[in-house]
Short mmCIF file of C-alpha atoms in Angstrom, two decimals:
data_model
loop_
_atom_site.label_atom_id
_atom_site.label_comp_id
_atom_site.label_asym_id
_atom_site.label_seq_id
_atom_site.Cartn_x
_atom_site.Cartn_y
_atom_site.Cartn_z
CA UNK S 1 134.16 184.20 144.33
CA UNK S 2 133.26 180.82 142.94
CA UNK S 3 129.70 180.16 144.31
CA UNK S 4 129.01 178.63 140.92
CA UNK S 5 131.34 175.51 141.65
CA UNK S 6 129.58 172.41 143.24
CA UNK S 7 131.84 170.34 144.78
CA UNK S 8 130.53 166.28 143.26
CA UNK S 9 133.66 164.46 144.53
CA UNK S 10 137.34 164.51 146.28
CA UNK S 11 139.70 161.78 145.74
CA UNK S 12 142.83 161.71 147.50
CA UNK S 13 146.06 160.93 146.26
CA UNK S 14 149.07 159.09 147.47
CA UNK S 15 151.65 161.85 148.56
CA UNK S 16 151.88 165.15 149.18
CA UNK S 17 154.04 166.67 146.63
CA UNK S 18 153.10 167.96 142.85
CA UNK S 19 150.51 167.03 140.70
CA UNK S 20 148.75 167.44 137.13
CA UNK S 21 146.31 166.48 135.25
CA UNK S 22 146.60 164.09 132.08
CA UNK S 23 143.41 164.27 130.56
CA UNK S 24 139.75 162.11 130.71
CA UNK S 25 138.88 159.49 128.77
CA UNK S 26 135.69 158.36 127.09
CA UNK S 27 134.33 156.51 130.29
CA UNK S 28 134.93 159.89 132.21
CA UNK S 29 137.90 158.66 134.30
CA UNK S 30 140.70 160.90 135.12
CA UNK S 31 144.22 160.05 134.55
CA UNK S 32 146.31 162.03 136.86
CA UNK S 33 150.41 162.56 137.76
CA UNK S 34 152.20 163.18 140.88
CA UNK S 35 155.96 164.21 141.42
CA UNK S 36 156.77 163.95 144.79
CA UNK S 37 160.06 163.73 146.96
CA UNK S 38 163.52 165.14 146.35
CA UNK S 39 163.67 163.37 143.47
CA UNK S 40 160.52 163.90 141.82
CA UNK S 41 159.74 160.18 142.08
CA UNK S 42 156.81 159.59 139.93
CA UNK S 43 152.84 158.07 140.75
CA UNK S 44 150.43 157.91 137.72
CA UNK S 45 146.83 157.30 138.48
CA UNK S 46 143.43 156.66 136.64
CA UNK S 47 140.59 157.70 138.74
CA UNK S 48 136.77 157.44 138.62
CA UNK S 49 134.98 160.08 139.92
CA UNK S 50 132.30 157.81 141.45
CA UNK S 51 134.29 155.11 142.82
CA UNK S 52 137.74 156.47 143.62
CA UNK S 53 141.35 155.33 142.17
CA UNK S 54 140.94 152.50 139.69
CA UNK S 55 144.82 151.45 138.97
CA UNK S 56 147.81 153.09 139.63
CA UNK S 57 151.43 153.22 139.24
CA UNK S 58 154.18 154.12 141.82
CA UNK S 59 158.04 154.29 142.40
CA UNK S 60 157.29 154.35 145.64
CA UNK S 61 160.62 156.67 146.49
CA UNK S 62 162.44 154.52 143.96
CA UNK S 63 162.07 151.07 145.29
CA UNK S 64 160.05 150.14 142.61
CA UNK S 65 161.40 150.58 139.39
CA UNK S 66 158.46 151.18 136.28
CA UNK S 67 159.28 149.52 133.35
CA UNK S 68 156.67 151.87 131.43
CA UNK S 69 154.47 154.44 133.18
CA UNK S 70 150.63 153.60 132.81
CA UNK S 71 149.39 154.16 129.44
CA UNK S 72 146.94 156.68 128.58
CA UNK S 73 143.81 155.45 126.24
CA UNK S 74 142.36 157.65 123.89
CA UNK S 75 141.41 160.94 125.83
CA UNK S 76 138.29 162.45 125.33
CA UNK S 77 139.99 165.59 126.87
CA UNK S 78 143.11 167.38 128.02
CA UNK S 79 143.91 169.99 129.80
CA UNK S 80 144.71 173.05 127.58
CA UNK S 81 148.21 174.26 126.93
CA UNK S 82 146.65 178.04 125.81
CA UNK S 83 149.14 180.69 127.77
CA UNK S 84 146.37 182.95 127.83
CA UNK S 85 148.05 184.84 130.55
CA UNK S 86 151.53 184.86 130.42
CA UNK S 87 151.79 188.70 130.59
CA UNK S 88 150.22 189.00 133.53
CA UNK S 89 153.42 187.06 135.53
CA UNK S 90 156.41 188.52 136.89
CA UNK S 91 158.89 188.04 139.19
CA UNK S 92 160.69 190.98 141.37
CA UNK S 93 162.29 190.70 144.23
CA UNK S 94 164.37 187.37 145.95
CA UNK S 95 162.88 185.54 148.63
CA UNK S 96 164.62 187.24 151.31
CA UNK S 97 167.40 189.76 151.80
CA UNK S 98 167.65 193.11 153.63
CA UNK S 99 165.13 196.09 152.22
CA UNK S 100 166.90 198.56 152.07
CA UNK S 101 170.03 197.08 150.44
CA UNK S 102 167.94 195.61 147.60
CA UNK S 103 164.84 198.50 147.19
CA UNK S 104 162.66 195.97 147.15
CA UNK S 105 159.67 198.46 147.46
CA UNK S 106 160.62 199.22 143.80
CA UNK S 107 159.99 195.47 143.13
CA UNK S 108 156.78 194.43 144.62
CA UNK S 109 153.59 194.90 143.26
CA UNK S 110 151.75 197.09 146.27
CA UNK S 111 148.72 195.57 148.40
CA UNK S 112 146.48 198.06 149.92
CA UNK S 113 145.63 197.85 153.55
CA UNK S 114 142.32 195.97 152.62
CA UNK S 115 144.02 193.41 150.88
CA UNK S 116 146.62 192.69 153.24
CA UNK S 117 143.70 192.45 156.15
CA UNK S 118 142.13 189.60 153.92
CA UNK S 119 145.02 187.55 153.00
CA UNK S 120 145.97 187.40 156.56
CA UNK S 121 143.13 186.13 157.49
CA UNK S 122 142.34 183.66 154.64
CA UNK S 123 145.35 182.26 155.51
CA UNK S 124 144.56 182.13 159.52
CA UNK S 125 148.22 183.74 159.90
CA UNK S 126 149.08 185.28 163.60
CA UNK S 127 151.18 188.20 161.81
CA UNK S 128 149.75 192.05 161.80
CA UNK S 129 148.97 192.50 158.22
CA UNK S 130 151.01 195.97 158.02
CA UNK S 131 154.18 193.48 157.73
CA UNK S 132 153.14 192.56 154.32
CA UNK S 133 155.27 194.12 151.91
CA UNK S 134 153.95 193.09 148.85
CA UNK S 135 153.23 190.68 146.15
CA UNK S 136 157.27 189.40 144.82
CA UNK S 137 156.15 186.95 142.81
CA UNK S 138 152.83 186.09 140.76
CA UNK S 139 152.56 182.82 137.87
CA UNK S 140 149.48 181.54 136.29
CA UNK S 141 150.18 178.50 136.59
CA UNK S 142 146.99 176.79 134.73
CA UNK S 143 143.74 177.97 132.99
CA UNK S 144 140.34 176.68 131.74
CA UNK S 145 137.25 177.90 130.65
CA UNK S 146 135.18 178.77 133.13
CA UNK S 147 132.25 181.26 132.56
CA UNK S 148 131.23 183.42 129.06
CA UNK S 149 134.47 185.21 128.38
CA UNK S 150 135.54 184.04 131.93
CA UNK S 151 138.47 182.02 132.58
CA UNK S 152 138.98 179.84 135.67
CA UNK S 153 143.28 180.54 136.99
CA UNK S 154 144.93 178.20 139.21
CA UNK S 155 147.68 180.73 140.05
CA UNK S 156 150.68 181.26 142.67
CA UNK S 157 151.96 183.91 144.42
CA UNK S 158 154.85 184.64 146.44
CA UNK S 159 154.28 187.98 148.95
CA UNK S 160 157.22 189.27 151.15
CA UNK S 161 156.64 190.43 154.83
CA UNK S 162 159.07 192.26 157.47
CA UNK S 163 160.59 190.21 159.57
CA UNK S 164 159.71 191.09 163.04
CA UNK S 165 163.53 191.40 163.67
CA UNK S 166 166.71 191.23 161.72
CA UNK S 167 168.39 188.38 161.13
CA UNK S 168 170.43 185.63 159.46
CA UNK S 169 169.06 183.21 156.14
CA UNK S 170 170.43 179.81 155.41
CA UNK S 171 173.74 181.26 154.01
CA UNK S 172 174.57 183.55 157.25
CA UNK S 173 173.42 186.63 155.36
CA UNK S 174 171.80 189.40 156.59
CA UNK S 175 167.92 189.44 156.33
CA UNK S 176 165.21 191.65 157.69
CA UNK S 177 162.32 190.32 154.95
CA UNK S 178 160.88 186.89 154.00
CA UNK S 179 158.43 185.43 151.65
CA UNK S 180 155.55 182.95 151.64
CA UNK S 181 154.25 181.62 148.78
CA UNK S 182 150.23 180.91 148.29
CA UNK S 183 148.06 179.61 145.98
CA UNK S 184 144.79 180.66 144.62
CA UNK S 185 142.27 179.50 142.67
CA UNK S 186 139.99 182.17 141.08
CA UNK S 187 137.98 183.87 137.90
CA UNK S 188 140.15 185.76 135.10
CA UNK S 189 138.04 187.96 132.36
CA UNK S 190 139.78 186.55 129.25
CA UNK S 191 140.85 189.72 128.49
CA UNK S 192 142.14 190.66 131.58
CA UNK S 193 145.26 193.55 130.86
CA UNK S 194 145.83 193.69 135.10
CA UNK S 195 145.38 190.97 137.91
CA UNK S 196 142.51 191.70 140.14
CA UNK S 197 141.90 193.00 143.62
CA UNK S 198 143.24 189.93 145.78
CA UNK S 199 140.24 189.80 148.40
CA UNK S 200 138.54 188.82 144.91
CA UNK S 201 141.20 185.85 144.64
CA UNK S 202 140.59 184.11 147.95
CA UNK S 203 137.93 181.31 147.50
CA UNK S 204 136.03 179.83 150.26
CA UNK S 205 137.08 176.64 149.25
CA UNK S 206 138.75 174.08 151.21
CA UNK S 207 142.00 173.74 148.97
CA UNK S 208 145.65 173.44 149.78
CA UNK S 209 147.66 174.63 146.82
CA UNK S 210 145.65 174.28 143.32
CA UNK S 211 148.56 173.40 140.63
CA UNK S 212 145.99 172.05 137.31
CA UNK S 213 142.48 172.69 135.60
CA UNK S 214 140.25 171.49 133.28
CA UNK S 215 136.83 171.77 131.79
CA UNK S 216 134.83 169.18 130.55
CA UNK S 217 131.26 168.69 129.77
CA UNK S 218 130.23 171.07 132.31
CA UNK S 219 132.71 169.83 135.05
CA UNK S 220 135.62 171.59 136.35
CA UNK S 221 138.56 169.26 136.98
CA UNK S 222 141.05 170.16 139.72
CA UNK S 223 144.56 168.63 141.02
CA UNK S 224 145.02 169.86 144.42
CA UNK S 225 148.70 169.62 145.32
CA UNK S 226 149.27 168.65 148.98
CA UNK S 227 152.00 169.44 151.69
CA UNK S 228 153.11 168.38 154.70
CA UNK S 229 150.67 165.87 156.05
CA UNK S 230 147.99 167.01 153.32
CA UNK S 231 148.17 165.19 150.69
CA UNK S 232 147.15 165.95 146.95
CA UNK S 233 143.76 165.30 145.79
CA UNK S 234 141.51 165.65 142.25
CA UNK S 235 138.34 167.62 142.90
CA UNK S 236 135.83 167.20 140.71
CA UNK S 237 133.30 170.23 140.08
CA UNK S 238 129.95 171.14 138.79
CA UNK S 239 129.40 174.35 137.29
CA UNK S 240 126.23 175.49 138.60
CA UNK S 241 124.16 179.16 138.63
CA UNK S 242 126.26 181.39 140.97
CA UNK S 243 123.76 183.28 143.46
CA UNK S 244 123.89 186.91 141.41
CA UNK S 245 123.18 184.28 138.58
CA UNK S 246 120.20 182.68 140.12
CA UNK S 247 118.67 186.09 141.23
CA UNK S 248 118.98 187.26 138.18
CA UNK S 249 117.24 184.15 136.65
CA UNK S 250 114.40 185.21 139.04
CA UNK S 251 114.08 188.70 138.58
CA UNK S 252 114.05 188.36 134.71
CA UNK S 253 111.03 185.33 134.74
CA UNK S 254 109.42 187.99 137.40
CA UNK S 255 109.30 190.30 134.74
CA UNK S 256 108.28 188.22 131.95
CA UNK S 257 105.11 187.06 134.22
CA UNK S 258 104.29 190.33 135.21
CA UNK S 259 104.34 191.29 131.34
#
């Protein structure tokens, strides 16, 4: 869980595709990208936490053309390119097919019962969670320092479910499994050898699909990819003392006064 995390501000972007984060600069603005459309049609922002976009840039779906995109000043951070945990990814089985035909049990990483209970419900999903299959697909997409040898993991999956009937994909083939692909935002030892239990994955955050993260001074720095009608945003964090933390705080000057 991420109880530590106060949420100080959301700014919303200007579509609802991809996004990243560029860096901050000395005044503590944030400079961030967005891709967006079928033809990744670029937006480049500078933000300020307190008082919302400052100046942007847009092709606006290629009616405007940019002569340069907006410069960058000196940064006073960006986002690190560390691929702490690249060996955790993998990639098994394709997003749909027939199960049988392409033992995709032999591809999936397995979900126990409990797990599959809690993703359906994170997700709000009117399926029975015995249709899950399994996780297909898993990328760490982004990482920053989070805790004391903590990381913080913007990550993706991609699980595959039974189809509640056979049927036909986009290319008239035979199907009886699909995927869906979800995002999560959540805590990564830094020497993490295995990805954890999933329950311990699903945040109680309101986010839509968290793409890019960054740590500065004391703040965590979040682009929020949107979709559909949601579109992205930059959240910007405060790490505070988690609840265990703050007990713990308590107990321990407890015992120092009854010393």
């Amino acid at each position: 869980m991420l109880d530590a995390l106060k949420l100080l501000a959301t700014i919303e972007l200007s579509h609802a595709g991809d996004c990243a984060l560029l860096g901050v600069d000395q005044e503590g603005c944030v400079y961030v990208e967005e891709l967006y459309g079928e033809q990744d049609w670029l937006a480049r922002h500078k933000i300020s936490p307190s008082q919302g976009l400052v100046e942007s840039v847009d092709e606006q779906c290629g009616t405007v053309s940019l002569p340069a995109p907006l410069p960058l000043p000196e940064l006073h951070a960006s986002p690190s390119k560390m691929k702490v945990f690249d060996h955790l990814n993998f990639s098994g089985a394709r997003w749909r097919g027939r199960i049988v035909d392409e033992r995709i049990q032999d591809l999936l990483r397995g979900l126990s019962i409990a797990e599959k209970i809690a993703l359906v419900d994170y997700l709000d999903w009117d399926i029975d969670p015995l249709r899950l299959l399994g996780i297909a697909e898993s990328t760490v997409l982004s990482c920053c320092a989070y805790g004391d040898g903590e990381f913080l993991a913007c990550r993706r999956i991609r699980v595959a479910f039974r189809l509640p009937e056979a049927g036909r994909d986009d290319h008239s083939l035979d199907c009886d499994y699909d995927s869906i692909e979800v995002h999560l935002l959540h805590r990564l030892p830094a020497d993490a050898l295995e990805l954890p239990d999933l329950r311990a994955c699903l945040t109680d955050l309101d986010l839509c699909r968290p793409l890019d993260c960054m740590r500065v001074d004391g703040k965590i720095y979040l682009a929020d990819g949107g979709e559909g009608a949601i579109k992205s945003a930059l959240h910007v964090f405060e790490i505070g003392t988690s609840g265990d933390e703050a007990q713990h705080e308590i107990e321990t000057a407890e015992a120092l006064d009854s010393d």
